[in-house]
XYZ file of C-alpha atoms in Angstrom:
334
model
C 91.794 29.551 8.296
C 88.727 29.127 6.116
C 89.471 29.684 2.504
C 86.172 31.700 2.148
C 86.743 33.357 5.103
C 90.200 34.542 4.377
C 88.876 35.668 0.414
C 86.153 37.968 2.660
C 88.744 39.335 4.952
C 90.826 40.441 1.384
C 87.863 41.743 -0.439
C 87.260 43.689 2.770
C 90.547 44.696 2.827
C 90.835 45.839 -0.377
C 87.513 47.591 -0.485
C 89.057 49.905 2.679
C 92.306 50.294 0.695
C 90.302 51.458 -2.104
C 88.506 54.060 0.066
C 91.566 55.492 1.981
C 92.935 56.003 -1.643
C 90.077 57.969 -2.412
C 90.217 60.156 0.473
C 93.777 60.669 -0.129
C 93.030 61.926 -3.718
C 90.534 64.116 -2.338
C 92.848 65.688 0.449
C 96.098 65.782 -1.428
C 98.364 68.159 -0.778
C 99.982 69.962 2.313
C 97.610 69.604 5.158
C 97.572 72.931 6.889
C 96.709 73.650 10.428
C 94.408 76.527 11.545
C 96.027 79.603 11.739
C 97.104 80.755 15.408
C 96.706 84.912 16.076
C 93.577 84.972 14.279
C 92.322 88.917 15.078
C 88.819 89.200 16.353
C 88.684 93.105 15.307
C 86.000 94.387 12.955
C 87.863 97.680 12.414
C 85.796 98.730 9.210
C 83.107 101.396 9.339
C 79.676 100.946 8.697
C 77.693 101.544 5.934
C 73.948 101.421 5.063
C 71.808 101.512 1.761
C 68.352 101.671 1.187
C 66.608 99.572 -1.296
C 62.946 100.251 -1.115
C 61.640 99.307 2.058
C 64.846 97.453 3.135
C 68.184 98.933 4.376
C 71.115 97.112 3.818
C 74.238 96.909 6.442
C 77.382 96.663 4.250
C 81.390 97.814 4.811
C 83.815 98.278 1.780
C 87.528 98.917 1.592
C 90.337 99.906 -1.259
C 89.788 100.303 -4.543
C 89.722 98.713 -7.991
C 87.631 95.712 -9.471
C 84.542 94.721 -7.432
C 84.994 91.474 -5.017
C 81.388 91.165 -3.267
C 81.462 88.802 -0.051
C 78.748 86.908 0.589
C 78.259 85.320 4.214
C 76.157 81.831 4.719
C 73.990 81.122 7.830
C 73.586 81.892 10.467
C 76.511 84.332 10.109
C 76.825 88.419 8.622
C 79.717 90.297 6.902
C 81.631 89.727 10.421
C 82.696 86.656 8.569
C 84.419 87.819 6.194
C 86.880 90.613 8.527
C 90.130 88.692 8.371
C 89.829 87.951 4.326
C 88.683 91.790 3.810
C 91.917 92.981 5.330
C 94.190 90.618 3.897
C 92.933 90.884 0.035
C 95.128 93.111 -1.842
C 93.895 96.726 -1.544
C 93.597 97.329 -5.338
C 90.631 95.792 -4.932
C 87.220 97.148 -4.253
C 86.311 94.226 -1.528
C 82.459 94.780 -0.368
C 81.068 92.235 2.483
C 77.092 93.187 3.190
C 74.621 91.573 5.140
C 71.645 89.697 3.563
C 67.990 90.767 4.741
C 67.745 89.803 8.742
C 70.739 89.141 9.200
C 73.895 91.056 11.031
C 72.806 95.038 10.817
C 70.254 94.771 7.937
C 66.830 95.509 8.172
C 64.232 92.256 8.800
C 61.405 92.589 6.427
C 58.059 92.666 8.576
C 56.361 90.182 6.643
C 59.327 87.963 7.109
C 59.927 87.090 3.329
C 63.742 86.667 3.410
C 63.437 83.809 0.373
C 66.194 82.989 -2.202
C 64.265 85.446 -4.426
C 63.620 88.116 -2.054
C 67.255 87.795 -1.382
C 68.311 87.916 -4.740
C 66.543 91.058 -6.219
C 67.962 92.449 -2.509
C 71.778 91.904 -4.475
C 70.844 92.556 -7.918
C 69.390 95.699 -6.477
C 72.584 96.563 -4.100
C 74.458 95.967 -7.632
C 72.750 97.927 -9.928
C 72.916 100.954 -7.080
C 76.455 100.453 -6.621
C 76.819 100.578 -10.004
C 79.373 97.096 -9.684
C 80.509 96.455 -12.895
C 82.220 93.391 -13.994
C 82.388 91.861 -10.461
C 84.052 88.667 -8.400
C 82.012 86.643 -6.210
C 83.485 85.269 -2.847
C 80.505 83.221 -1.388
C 79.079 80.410 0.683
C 76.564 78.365 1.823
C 73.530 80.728 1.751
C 75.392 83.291 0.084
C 76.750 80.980 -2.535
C 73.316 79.958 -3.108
C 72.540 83.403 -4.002
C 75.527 84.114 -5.937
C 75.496 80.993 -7.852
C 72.239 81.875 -8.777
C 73.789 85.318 -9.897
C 76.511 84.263 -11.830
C 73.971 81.616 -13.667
C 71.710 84.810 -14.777
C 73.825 87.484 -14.929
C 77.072 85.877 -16.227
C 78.190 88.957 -18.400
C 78.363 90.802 -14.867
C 80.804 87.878 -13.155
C 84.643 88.038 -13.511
C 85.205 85.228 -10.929
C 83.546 82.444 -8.122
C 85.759 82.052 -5.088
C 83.240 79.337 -3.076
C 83.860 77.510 -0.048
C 80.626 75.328 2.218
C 78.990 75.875 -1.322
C 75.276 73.495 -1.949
C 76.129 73.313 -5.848
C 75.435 69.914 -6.087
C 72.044 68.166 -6.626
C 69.786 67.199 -3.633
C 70.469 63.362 -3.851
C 74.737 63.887 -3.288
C 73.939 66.920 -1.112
C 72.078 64.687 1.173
C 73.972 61.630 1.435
C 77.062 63.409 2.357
C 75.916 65.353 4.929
C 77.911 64.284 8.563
C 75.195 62.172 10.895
C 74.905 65.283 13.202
C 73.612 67.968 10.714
C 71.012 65.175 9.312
C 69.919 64.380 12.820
C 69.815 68.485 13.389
C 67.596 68.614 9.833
C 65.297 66.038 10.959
C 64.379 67.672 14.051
C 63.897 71.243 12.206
C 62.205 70.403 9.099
C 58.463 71.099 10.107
C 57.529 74.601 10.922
C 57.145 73.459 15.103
C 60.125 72.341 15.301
C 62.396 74.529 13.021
C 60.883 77.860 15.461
C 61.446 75.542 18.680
C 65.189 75.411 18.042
C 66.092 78.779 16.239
C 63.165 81.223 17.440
C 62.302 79.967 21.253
C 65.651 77.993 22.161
C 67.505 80.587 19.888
C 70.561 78.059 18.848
C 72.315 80.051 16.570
C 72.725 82.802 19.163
C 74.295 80.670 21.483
C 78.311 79.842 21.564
C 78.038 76.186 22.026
C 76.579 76.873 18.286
C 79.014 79.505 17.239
C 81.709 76.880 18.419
C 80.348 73.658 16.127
C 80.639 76.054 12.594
C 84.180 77.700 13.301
C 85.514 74.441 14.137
C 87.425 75.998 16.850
C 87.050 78.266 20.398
C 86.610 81.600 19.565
C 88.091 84.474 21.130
C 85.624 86.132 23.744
C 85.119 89.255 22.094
C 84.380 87.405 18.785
C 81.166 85.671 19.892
C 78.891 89.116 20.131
C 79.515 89.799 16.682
C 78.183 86.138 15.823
C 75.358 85.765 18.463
C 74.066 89.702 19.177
C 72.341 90.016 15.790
C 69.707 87.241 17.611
C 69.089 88.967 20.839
C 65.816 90.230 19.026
C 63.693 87.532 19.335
C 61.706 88.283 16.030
C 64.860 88.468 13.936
C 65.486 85.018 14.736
C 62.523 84.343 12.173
C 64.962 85.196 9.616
C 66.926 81.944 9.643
C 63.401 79.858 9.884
C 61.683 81.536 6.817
C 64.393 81.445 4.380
C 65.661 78.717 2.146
C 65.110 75.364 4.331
C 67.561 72.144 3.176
C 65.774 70.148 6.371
C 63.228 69.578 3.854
C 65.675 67.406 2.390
C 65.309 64.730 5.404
C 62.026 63.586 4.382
C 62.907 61.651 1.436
C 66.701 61.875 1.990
C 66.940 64.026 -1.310
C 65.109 61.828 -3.606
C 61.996 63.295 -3.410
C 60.573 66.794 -4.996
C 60.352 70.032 -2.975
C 61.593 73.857 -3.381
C 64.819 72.974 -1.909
C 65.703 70.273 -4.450
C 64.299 72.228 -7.389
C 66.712 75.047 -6.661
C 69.492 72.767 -6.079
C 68.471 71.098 -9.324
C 69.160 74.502 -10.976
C 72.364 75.945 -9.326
C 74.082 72.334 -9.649
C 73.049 72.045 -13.783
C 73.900 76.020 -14.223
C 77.300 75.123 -12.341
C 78.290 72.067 -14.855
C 77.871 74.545 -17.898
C 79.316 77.976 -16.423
C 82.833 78.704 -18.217
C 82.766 81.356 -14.953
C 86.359 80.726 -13.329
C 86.154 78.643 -10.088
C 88.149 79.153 -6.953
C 86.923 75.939 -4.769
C 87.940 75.981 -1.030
C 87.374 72.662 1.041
C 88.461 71.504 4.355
C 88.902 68.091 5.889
C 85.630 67.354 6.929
C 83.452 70.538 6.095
C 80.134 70.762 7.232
C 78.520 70.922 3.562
C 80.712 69.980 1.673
C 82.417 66.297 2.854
C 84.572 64.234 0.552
C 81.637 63.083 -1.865
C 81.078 66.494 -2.638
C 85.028 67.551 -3.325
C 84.513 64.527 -5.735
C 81.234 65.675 -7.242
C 82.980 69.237 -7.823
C 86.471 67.677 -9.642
C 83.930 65.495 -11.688
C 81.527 68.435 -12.887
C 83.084 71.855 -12.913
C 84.548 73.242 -16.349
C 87.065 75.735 -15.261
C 88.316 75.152 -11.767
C 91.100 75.724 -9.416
C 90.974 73.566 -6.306
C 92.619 74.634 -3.038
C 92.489 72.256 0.212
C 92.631 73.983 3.390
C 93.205 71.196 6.139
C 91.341 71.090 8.952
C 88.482 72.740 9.221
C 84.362 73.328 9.268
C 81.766 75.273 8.331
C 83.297 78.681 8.466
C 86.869 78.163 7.025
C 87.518 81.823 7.136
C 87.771 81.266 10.960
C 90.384 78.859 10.416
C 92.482 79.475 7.594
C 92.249 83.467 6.527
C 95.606 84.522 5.945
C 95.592 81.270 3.165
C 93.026 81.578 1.559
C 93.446 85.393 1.134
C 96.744 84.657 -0.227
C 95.287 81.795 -2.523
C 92.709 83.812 -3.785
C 94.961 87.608 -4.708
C 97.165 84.577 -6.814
C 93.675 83.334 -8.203
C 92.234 86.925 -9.185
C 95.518 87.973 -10.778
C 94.827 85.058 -13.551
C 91.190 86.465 -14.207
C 90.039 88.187 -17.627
């Protein structure tokens, strides 16, 4: 064989070695299966507050130090039911729904921005006089409670994140999976972003209920995922509030909102002393290896807990863990 053939065919070689090592630094450790008997019950009663204009959909159980769920898109607190019942009960464990979404009221001029969300939660806070409290967040909520633990740090025991954006635009972009950058690029402009969620109304579908749990779903599971969207104008909720298929245009090089906020939550996230409880899955949605690697590289006071298989929603695959990971967690907060 060619000499300079066979030297390619190492370097090649050794290149791929190098990567698999990588990947097998990144998912070290046990790699766990989902869970089997995962209950489909929402047995918690439901409660609403009114902030101004808005009323907010929320359910709480036990008693004790404040843990505050936070769901992402295009979900509501039904997320969180398997992780609210298996967190020890001397805990005060509150899951809500953000503004549109689940049983909360949709603001009639549609304004469901990062802002608008965040005085929604500083406001829910302040009424529920939560002292002292523990995040459990992601992706949209994490946004919002990253952004609340950067501001209000004297108010935040603990972040427990999972399918988190607290990385800048650039690394957020580049290791997003093919599909979700193919999904961004036909979303981005206002046309085709109402298209897909408002007329074709994907997120209220199973197919799409299906792609973020990373597994089939019970039958009696998918109302409390896809109902919330029957309403045809609440589906504006998911196209007016913060949009990463900006992102798409320049691949995350270029300026926009989107980057400017990630710009903010991924510097306040290198400099919080906040503890960190980081949940990741093998291969996430928003969070894929690069982005395990960009959290183990940047964050100050971090535990690190890998899942196994899973997606976007890891609470529909692995509940029972990472409740058990997380009482362990909270017992070695201040």
């Amino acid at each position: 064989m060619n000499i300079k053939i066979t030297t390619a065919i190492l370097i090649i070689l050794s290149l791929f070695q190098l990567k698999t090592a990588k990947a097998q630094d990144v998912y070290a450790g046990k790699k766990t299966k989902i869970e089997k008997d995962i209950s489909a019950d929402f047995p918690f009663e439901s409660k609403f507050i009114n902030l101004g204009k808005d009323s907010v959909h929320y359910v709480e159980s036990g008693e004790g130090d404040p843990i505050l769920l936070l769901h992402g898109l295009p979900a509501n607190a039904y997320l969180w039911r398997n992780i609210i019942s298996n967190i020890d009960s001397n805990k005060k464990v509150i899951a809500l729904d953000f503004l549109g979404f689940g049983k909360s009221s949709f603001p009639k001029d549609r304004n469901v921005s990062v802002e608008v969300q965040y005085k929604m939660l500083t406001d829910f806070i302040e009424a529920k006089q939560l002292k002292n409290v523990t995040l459990f967040i992601q992706d949209i909520g994490s946004i919002i409670g990253m952004l609340y633990a950067i501001r209000e740090p004297q108010n935040v025991k603990g972040m427990a994140l999972f399918e988190a954006p607290f990385m800048p635009a650039e690394v957020m972009y580049d290791q997003l999976p093919f599909s979700f950058k193919a999904f961004m690029r036909i979303t981005r402009t206002q046309k085709g972003n109402e298209k897909w969620m408002v007329k074709r109304n994907f997120a209220g579908k199973k197919l799409a209920v299906n792609f973020f749990t990373g597994r089939k779903l019970p039958k009696e599971a998918y109302k409390f995922y896809t109902q919330p969207w029957d309403e045809k104008e609440r589906r504006y909720a998911i196209t007016s509030g913060p949009d990463p298929a900006i992102l798409s245009y320049t691949k995350g090089k270029g300026e926009s909102n989107f980057a400017t906020l990630l710009d903010t939550i991924s510097n306040g996230m290198k400099e919080t002393e906040i503890p960190i409880l980081y949940f990741y899955a093998k291969k996430g949605l928003v969070n894929r290896k690069k982005a395990v690697e960009y959290a183990k590289k940047n964050f100050k006071n971090a535990t690190y807990v890998y899942l196994g298989k899973g997606k976007h929603f890891l609470t529909e695959s692995h509940p029972k863990q990472m409740s058990l990971e997380f009482n362990d967690w909270f017992k070695t907060l201040k």
